[in-house]
PDB file of C-alpha atoms in Angstrom:
ATOM      1  CA  MET A   1     -15.245  16.176   8.421  1.00 74.00           C
ATOM      2  CA  GLY A   2     -13.125  13.121   8.322  1.00 93.00           C
ATOM      3  CA  LYS A   3     -10.492  12.158   5.609  1.00 96.00           C
ATOM      4  CA  ARG A   4     -11.409  10.892   2.193  1.00 97.00           C
ATOM      5  CA  ILE A   5      -8.826   8.237   1.150  1.00 98.00           C
ATOM      6  CA  LEU A   6      -8.102   6.414  -1.988  1.00 98.00           C
ATOM      7  CA  LEU A   7      -6.810   2.938  -1.296  1.00 98.00           C
ATOM      8  CA  VAL A   8      -4.965   1.042  -4.129  1.00 97.00           C
ATOM      9  CA  GLY A   9      -4.438  -2.773  -3.571  1.00 94.00           C
ATOM     10  CA  ALA A  10      -7.343  -3.244  -1.090  1.00 93.00           C
ATOM     11  CA  THR A  11      -7.518  -7.037  -1.906  1.00 90.00           C
ATOM     12  CA  GLY A  12      -3.875  -7.708  -1.261  1.00 90.00           C
ATOM     13  CA  LEU A  13      -2.398  -8.778   2.144  1.00 90.00           C
ATOM     14  CA  VAL A  14      -1.244  -5.438   3.248  1.00 94.00           C
ATOM     15  CA  GLY A  15      -4.203  -3.613   1.711  1.00 95.00           C
ATOM     16  CA  GLN A  16      -6.786  -5.714   3.433  1.00 93.00           C
ATOM     17  CA  GLY A  17      -5.101  -4.761   6.800  1.00 95.00           C
ATOM     18  CA  VAL A  18      -4.976  -1.176   5.821  1.00 97.00           C
ATOM     19  CA  LEU A  19      -8.651  -1.144   4.763  1.00 96.00           C
ATOM     20  CA  ARG A  20      -9.685  -2.666   8.210  1.00 95.00           C
ATOM     21  CA  VAL A  21      -7.873   0.032  10.067  1.00 97.00           C
ATOM     22  CA  LEU A  22      -9.242   2.862   7.998  1.00 97.00           C
ATOM     23  CA  LEU A  23     -12.871   1.658   8.520  1.00 96.00           C
ATOM     24  CA  GLY A  24     -12.170   1.318  12.218  1.00 95.00           C
ATOM     25  CA  SER A  25     -11.260   5.003  12.355  1.00 96.00           C
ATOM     26  CA  ASP A  26     -13.841   7.720  13.192  1.00 94.00           C
ATOM     27  CA  GLN A  27     -11.289  10.162  11.431  1.00 96.00           C
ATOM     28  CA  VAL A  28     -11.972   8.581   8.015  1.00 97.00           C
ATOM     29  CA  GLU A  29     -15.236   9.831   6.194  1.00 97.00           C
ATOM     30  CA  ALA A  30     -14.868   7.577   2.957  1.00 97.00           C
ATOM     31  CA  VAL A  31     -12.548   5.060   1.357  1.00 98.00           C
ATOM     32  CA  SER A  32     -12.477   4.661  -2.342  1.00 97.00           C
ATOM     33  CA  VAL A  33     -10.854   1.374  -3.346  1.00 97.00           C
ATOM     34  CA  LEU A  34      -9.220   1.262  -6.847  1.00 96.00           C
ATOM     35  CA  VAL A  35      -9.331  -2.425  -7.951  1.00 93.00           C
ATOM     36  CA  ARG A  36      -9.107  -4.636 -11.083  1.00 90.00           C
ATOM     37  CA  HIS A  37     -11.905  -7.012  -9.963  1.00 87.00           C
ATOM     38  CA  PRO A  38     -15.276  -6.300  -8.381  1.00 86.00           C
ATOM     39  CA  LEU A  39     -15.156  -6.038  -4.532  1.00 86.00           C
ATOM     40  CA  ALA A  40     -17.947  -6.341  -2.081  1.00 83.00           C
ATOM     41  CA  SER A  41     -18.021  -4.424   1.090  1.00 83.00           C
ATOM     42  CA  PRO A  42     -20.791  -4.261   3.671  1.00 83.00           C
ATOM     43  CA  ASP A  43     -19.497  -0.682   4.814  1.00 90.00           C
ATOM     44  CA  PRO A  44     -21.338   2.226   3.217  1.00 93.00           C
ATOM     45  CA  ARG A  45     -18.210   4.313   3.401  1.00 94.00           C
ATOM     46  CA  VAL A  46     -16.498   2.159   0.799  1.00 96.00           C
ATOM     47  CA  GLN A  47     -16.764   3.162  -2.931  1.00 96.00           C
ATOM     48  CA  VAL A  48     -15.526   0.673  -5.457  1.00 95.00           C
ATOM     49  CA  LEU A  49     -13.712   2.227  -8.458  1.00 96.00           C
ATOM     50  CA  LEU A  50     -13.214  -0.567 -11.093  1.00 93.00           C
ATOM     51  CA  ALA A  51     -10.452  -0.364 -13.541  1.00 92.00           C
ATOM     52  CA  PRO A  52      -9.638  -3.800 -15.342  1.00 87.00           C
ATOM     53  CA  GLU A  53      -6.238  -2.260 -16.175  1.00 90.00           C
ATOM     54  CA  PHE A  54      -4.445   0.419 -14.644  1.00 93.00           C
ATOM     55  CA  SER A  55      -3.653   2.150 -17.981  1.00 94.00           C
ATOM     56  CA  ALA A  56      -3.623   5.851 -18.368  1.00 94.00           C
ATOM     57  CA  VAL A  57      -6.826   5.609 -20.391  1.00 95.00           C
ATOM     58  CA  ALA A  58      -8.635   3.573 -17.847  1.00 95.00           C
ATOM     59  CA  LEU A  59      -7.532   5.725 -14.955  1.00 96.00           C
ATOM     60  CA  ALA A  60      -8.481   8.911 -16.753  1.00 94.00           C
ATOM     61  CA  ALA A  61     -12.012   7.737 -17.000  1.00 94.00           C
ATOM     62  CA  ILE A  62     -12.431   7.522 -13.282  1.00 95.00           C
ATOM     63  CA  ASP A  63     -13.331  10.536 -11.056  1.00 95.00           C
ATOM     64  CA  LEU A  64     -10.551  10.713  -8.450  1.00 96.00           C
ATOM     65  CA  ARG A  65     -11.277  14.190  -7.176  1.00 96.00           C
ATOM     66  CA  ASP A  66     -11.559  15.142  -3.533  1.00 96.00           C
ATOM     67  CA  HIS A  67      -9.357  12.506  -2.017  1.00 98.00           C
ATOM     68  CA  ASP A  68      -7.137  13.812   0.734  1.00 97.00           C
ATOM     69  CA  ALA A  69      -4.588  10.916   0.343  1.00 98.00           C
ATOM     70  CA  CYS A  70      -3.800   7.962  -1.783  1.00 98.00           C
ATOM     71  CA  LEU A  71      -2.463   4.900   0.057  1.00 98.00           C
ATOM     72  CA  TYR A  72      -0.710   2.656  -2.500  1.00 98.00           C
ATOM     73  CA  CYS A  73      -0.557  -0.907  -1.318  1.00 96.00           C
ATOM     74  CA  ALA A  74      -0.548  -2.615  -4.708  1.00 94.00           C
ATOM     75  CA  GLY A  75       2.173  -4.614  -6.332  1.00 88.00           C
ATOM     76  CA  PRO A  76       3.100  -8.198  -7.001  1.00 87.00           C
ATOM     77  CA  MET A  77       5.666 -10.441  -5.420  1.00 86.00           C
ATOM     78  CA  PRO A  78       8.821 -10.653  -7.671  1.00 88.00           C
ATOM     79  CA  LEU A  79       8.949 -14.513  -7.602  1.00 83.00           C
ATOM     80  CA  GLY A  80       8.854 -15.820 -11.175  1.00 86.00           C
ATOM     81  CA  LEU A  81       8.912 -12.361 -12.912  1.00 92.00           C
ATOM     82  CA  SER A  82      11.619 -10.934 -15.033  1.00 95.00           C
ATOM     83  CA  GLU A  83      13.051  -7.628 -14.076  1.00 95.00           C
ATOM     84  CA  ALA A  84      11.064  -5.971 -16.942  1.00 96.00           C
ATOM     85  CA  ALA A  85       7.880  -7.438 -15.955  1.00 96.00           C
ATOM     86  CA  TYR A  86       8.387  -6.538 -12.142  1.00 95.00           C
ATOM     87  CA  ARG A  87       9.321  -3.063 -13.175  1.00 96.00           C
ATOM     88  CA  GLU A  88       6.286  -2.535 -15.276  1.00 96.00           C
ATOM     89  CA  ALA A  89       3.976  -3.929 -12.433  1.00 95.00           C
ATOM     90  CA  THR A  90       5.780  -1.991  -9.790  1.00 96.00           C
ATOM     91  CA  VAL A  91       7.185   1.297 -11.255  1.00 97.00           C
ATOM     92  CA  ALA A  92       5.289   1.985 -14.354  1.00 97.00           C
ATOM     93  CA  THR A  93       1.796   1.135 -12.782  1.00 97.00           C
ATOM     94  CA  LEU A  94       2.519   3.298  -9.828  1.00 97.00           C
ATOM     95  CA  GLU A  95       3.731   6.198 -12.146  1.00 97.00           C
ATOM     96  CA  ARG A  96       0.286   6.027 -13.917  1.00 97.00           C
ATOM     97  CA  VAL A  97      -1.722   5.899 -10.762  1.00 97.00           C
ATOM     98  CA  LEU A  98       0.322   8.802  -9.291  1.00 97.00           C
ATOM     99  CA  ALA A  99      -0.206  10.986 -12.363  1.00 97.00           C
ATOM    100  CA  ALA A 100      -3.993  10.330 -12.295  1.00 97.00           C
ATOM    101  CA  TYR A 101      -4.270  11.106  -8.658  1.00 98.00           C
ATOM    102  CA  ALA A 102      -2.053  14.179  -8.791  1.00 97.00           C
ATOM    103  CA  GLY A 103      -4.116  15.533 -11.641  1.00 96.00           C
ATOM    104  CA  ALA A 104      -7.181  15.329  -9.610  1.00 97.00           C
ATOM    105  CA  ASN A 105      -5.718  16.117  -6.141  1.00 97.00           C
ATOM    106  CA  PRO A 106      -2.524  18.272  -6.495  1.00 95.00           C
ATOM    107  CA  GLY A 107      -2.462  19.071  -2.879  1.00 95.00           C
ATOM    108  CA  GLY A 108      -2.999  15.384  -1.801  1.00 96.00           C
ATOM    109  CA  PHE A 109      -0.645  12.980   0.064  1.00 97.00           C
ATOM    110  CA  VAL A 110       0.665   9.638  -1.008  1.00 98.00           C
ATOM    111  CA  GLY A 111       1.623   6.808   1.265  1.00 98.00           C
ATOM    112  CA  TYR A 112       3.449   4.103  -0.661  1.00 98.00           C
ATOM    113  CA  ILE A 113       4.098   0.504   0.631  1.00 98.00           C
ATOM    114  CA  SER A 114       7.689  -0.084  -0.532  1.00 97.00           C
ATOM    115  CA  GLY A 115      10.001  -2.624   1.027  1.00 96.00           C
ATOM    116  CA  MET A 116      12.926  -2.916   3.578  1.00 95.00           C
ATOM    117  CA  GLY A 117      16.189  -2.227   1.824  1.00 96.00           C
ATOM    118  CA  ALA A 118      14.663  -0.419  -1.211  1.00 97.00           C
ATOM    119  CA  ASP A 119      17.357   1.199  -3.034  1.00 97.00           C
ATOM    120  CA  ALA A 120      17.648   2.129  -6.732  1.00 97.00           C
ATOM    121  CA  GLY A 121      21.360   1.342  -6.659  1.00 97.00           C
ATOM    122  CA  SER A 122      20.916  -2.084  -5.225  1.00 97.00           C
ATOM    123  CA  ALA A 123      22.563  -5.180  -6.748  1.00 97.00           C
ATOM    124  CA  LEU A 124      19.227  -7.166  -5.780  1.00 96.00           C
ATOM    125  CA  MET A 125      16.593  -6.741  -8.478  1.00 96.00           C
ATOM    126  CA  PRO A 126      13.493  -6.399  -6.206  1.00 95.00           C
ATOM    127  CA  LEU A 127      15.181  -3.891  -4.100  1.00 96.00           C
ATOM    128  CA  ARG A 128      16.515  -1.910  -7.026  1.00 97.00           C
ATOM    129  CA  VAL A 129      12.959  -1.811  -8.547  1.00 97.00           C
ATOM    130  CA  LYS A 130      11.369  -0.747  -5.274  1.00 97.00           C
ATOM    131  CA  GLY A 131      13.908   2.095  -5.021  1.00 98.00           C
ATOM    132  CA  GLU A 132      13.075   3.232  -8.689  1.00 98.00           C
ATOM    133  CA  ALA A 133       9.490   3.300  -7.611  1.00 98.00           C
ATOM    134  CA  GLU A 134      10.319   5.487  -4.558  1.00 98.00           C
ATOM    135  CA  GLN A 135      12.060   7.788  -7.055  1.00 98.00           C
ATOM    136  CA  VAL A 136       8.928   8.070  -9.105  1.00 97.00           C
ATOM    137  CA  LEU A 137       7.131   8.999  -5.891  1.00 97.00           C
ATOM    138  CA  ALA A 138       9.700  11.790  -5.095  1.00 96.00           C
ATOM    139  CA  ARG A 139       9.224  13.305  -8.682  1.00 95.00           C
ATOM    140  CA  SER A 140       5.507  13.223  -8.411  1.00 95.00           C
ATOM    141  CA  GLY A 141       5.268  16.850  -6.707  1.00 93.00           C
ATOM    142  CA  LEU A 142       2.998  15.437  -4.053  1.00 96.00           C
ATOM    143  CA  ALA A 143       3.571  15.230  -0.371  1.00 96.00           C
ATOM    144  CA  HIS A 144       4.665  11.561   0.086  1.00 97.00           C
ATOM    145  CA  THR A 145       6.130   8.865   2.406  1.00 98.00           C
ATOM    146  CA  SER A 146       7.504   5.479   1.568  1.00 98.00           C
ATOM    147  CA  VAL A 147       6.821   2.961   4.183  1.00 98.00           C
ATOM    148  CA  ARG A 148       9.316   0.118   4.077  1.00 97.00           C
ATOM    149  CA  PRO A 149       7.927  -2.904   5.892  1.00 96.00           C
ATOM    150  CA  GLY A 150       9.981  -6.286   6.317  1.00 92.00           C
ATOM    151  CA  VAL A 151       8.455  -9.479   6.918  1.00 87.00           C
ATOM    152  CA  VAL A 152       4.701  -8.784   7.381  1.00 90.00           C
ATOM    153  CA  ARG A 153       2.449 -11.005   9.649  1.00 84.00           C
ATOM    154  CA  PRO A 154      -1.305 -11.048   8.858  1.00 82.00           C
ATOM    155  CA  VAL A 155      -3.484 -10.517  11.812  1.00 84.00           C
ATOM    156  CA  HIS A 156      -7.156  -9.925  12.543  1.00 68.00           C
ATOM    157  CA  GLY A 157      -8.374 -12.145   9.766  1.00 72.00           C
ATOM    158  CA  THR A 158      -6.263 -10.713   7.004  1.00 70.00           C
ATOM    159  CA  VAL A 159      -5.242 -13.404   4.539  1.00 66.00           C
ATOM    160  CA  SER A 160      -3.154 -13.680   1.516  1.00 58.00           C
ATOM    161  CA  PRO A 161      -5.040 -13.700  -1.766  1.00 65.00           C
ATOM    162  CA  HIS A 162      -2.703 -16.698  -2.938  1.00 59.00           C
ATOM    163  CA  ARG A 163      -3.655 -20.100  -1.740  1.00 60.00           C
ATOM    164  CA  LEU A 164      -0.116 -21.455  -1.263  1.00 57.00           C
ATOM    165  CA  ARG A 165       1.036 -18.350   0.659  1.00 64.00           C
ATOM    166  CA  ARG A 166      -2.055 -18.406   2.822  1.00 56.00           C
ATOM    167  CA  GLY A 167      -1.268 -21.938   3.846  1.00 56.00           C
ATOM    168  CA  LEU A 168       2.305 -21.009   4.683  1.00 60.00           C
ATOM    169  CA  TYR A 169       1.248 -17.931   6.637  1.00 56.00           C
ATOM    170  CA  ALA A 170      -1.113 -20.194   8.748  1.00 59.00           C
ATOM    171  CA  LEU A 171       1.593 -22.815   9.451  1.00 57.00           C
ATOM    172  CA  GLY A 172       4.117 -20.246  10.276  1.00 61.00           C
ATOM    173  CA  ASP A 173       1.963 -17.782  12.329  1.00 64.00           C
ATOM    174  CA  PRO A 174       3.211 -18.897  15.853  1.00 71.00           C
ATOM    175  CA  LEU A 175       6.736 -18.413  14.776  1.00 71.00           C
ATOM    176  CA  LEU A 176       6.036 -15.095  13.044  1.00 71.00           C
ATOM    177  CA  ALA A 177       4.192 -13.878  16.237  1.00 72.00           C
ATOM    178  CA  LEU A 178       7.255 -14.698  18.398  1.00 73.00           C
ATOM    179  CA  LEU A 179       9.651 -13.067  15.840  1.00 71.00           C
ATOM    180  CA  ALA A 180       7.519  -9.960  15.491  1.00 71.00           C
ATOM    181  CA  GLY A 181       7.939  -9.165  19.241  1.00 71.00           C
ATOM    182  CA  ALA A 182      11.657 -10.088  19.276  1.00 68.00           C
ATOM    183  CA  CYS A 183      12.838  -8.569  16.012  1.00 72.00           C
ATOM    184  CA  PRO A 184      10.859  -5.313  15.526  1.00 76.00           C
ATOM    185  CA  ARG A 185      13.465  -4.125  12.983  1.00 82.00           C
ATOM    186  CA  VAL A 186      12.588  -6.914  10.625  1.00 86.00           C
ATOM    187  CA  PHE A 187       9.051  -8.086  11.391  1.00 85.00           C
ATOM    188  CA  THR A 188       5.741  -6.246  11.476  1.00 91.00           C
ATOM    189  CA  THR A 189       2.033  -6.776  11.114  1.00 91.00           C
ATOM    190  CA  THR A 190      -0.911  -5.795   8.789  1.00 93.00           C
ATOM    191  CA  GLU A 191      -2.369  -3.887  11.594  1.00 94.00           C
ATOM    192  CA  ALA A 192       0.824  -1.944  12.526  1.00 94.00           C
ATOM    193  CA  ILE A 193       1.184  -0.867   8.804  1.00 96.00           C
ATOM    194  CA  GLY A 194      -2.388   0.193   8.631  1.00 97.00           C
ATOM    195  CA  ARG A 195      -2.174   2.374  11.776  1.00 97.00           C
ATOM    196  CA  CYS A 196       1.061   3.829  10.441  1.00 97.00           C
ATOM    197  CA  LEU A 197      -0.557   4.868   7.255  1.00 98.00           C
ATOM    198  CA  LEU A 198      -3.511   6.331   9.084  1.00 97.00           C
ATOM    199  CA  ARG A 199      -1.238   8.337  11.328  1.00 96.00           C
ATOM    200  CA  LEU A 200       0.622   9.731   8.281  1.00 97.00           C
ATOM    201  CA  VAL A 201      -2.695  10.680   6.614  1.00 97.00           C
ATOM    202  CA  ILE A 202      -3.935  12.554   9.654  1.00 94.00           C
ATOM    203  CA  ALA A 203      -0.557  14.139  10.541  1.00 88.00           C
ATOM    204  CA  PRO A 204      -0.939  17.947  10.668  1.00 84.00           C
ATOM    205  CA  GLY A 205       2.713  18.845   9.611  1.00 79.00           C
ATOM    206  CA  PRO A 206       5.377  17.722   7.327  1.00 89.00           C
ATOM    207  CA  ARG A 207       5.569  13.892   7.046  1.00 94.00           C
ATOM    208  CA  PRO A 208       8.941  11.889   6.825  1.00 96.00           C
ATOM    209  CA  ALA A 209      10.077  10.991   3.368  1.00 96.00           C
ATOM    210  CA  VAL A 210      10.721   7.364   4.553  1.00 97.00           C
ATOM    211  CA  VAL A 211       9.484   5.141   7.486  1.00 97.00           C
ATOM    212  CA  GLU A 212      11.651   2.168   8.117  1.00 97.00           C
ATOM    213  CA  ASN A 213      10.222  -1.110   9.486  1.00 94.00           C
ATOM    214  CA  ALA A 214      11.540  -0.475  13.056  1.00 92.00           C
ATOM    215  CA  ASP A 215       9.465   2.855  13.142  1.00 94.00           C
ATOM    216  CA  ILE A 216       6.315   1.458  11.770  1.00 93.00           C
ATOM    217  CA  ALA A 217       4.867   0.672  15.162  1.00 81.00           C
ATOM    218  CA  ALA A 218       6.030   3.902  16.560  1.00 81.00           C
TER     219      ALA A 218
END
């Protein structure tokens, strides 16, 4: 039987690409998408788990059992957010989801979309908070990998849920395509991230603690 996967953040730029890759694989039996807003999918393998808030109470009310892996692709951009607000949305929310997932699947695996340069000791707020999120993952007791993409190019119809960013991606796509091929240490695609996470899910042995941007395609 194929893998049963919990996907968090399926409506975001990276999450859309990951969902596309998962549904294109015959090694995936089912995907449960944990979302705050209703999501329609024509694929019968997709189950929508609706939680208007990712609070401990709301998550405890959802049956998360029998998932081989949790792929966590959620999280806001730091623009316009205070450090406290960004930490709540990035670290605290991840911690609550991990607690709920671990309670239902103590032998499960977590693939977390972090960011290039993530470091809890960084002087830069977004990198510091992402590093703190990775520390939460390390303390979870679950098998895990932090995937650290750099600049992500949306491909195969994946679009940003934010109108302004969607327009910027469309205008800059030719340049992003060029840079993705010339600078693999910095640039990647939604497709490559999805394939990387799928490979981690189906890996038979120990997974790396961290996958850097340069290694995502490999």
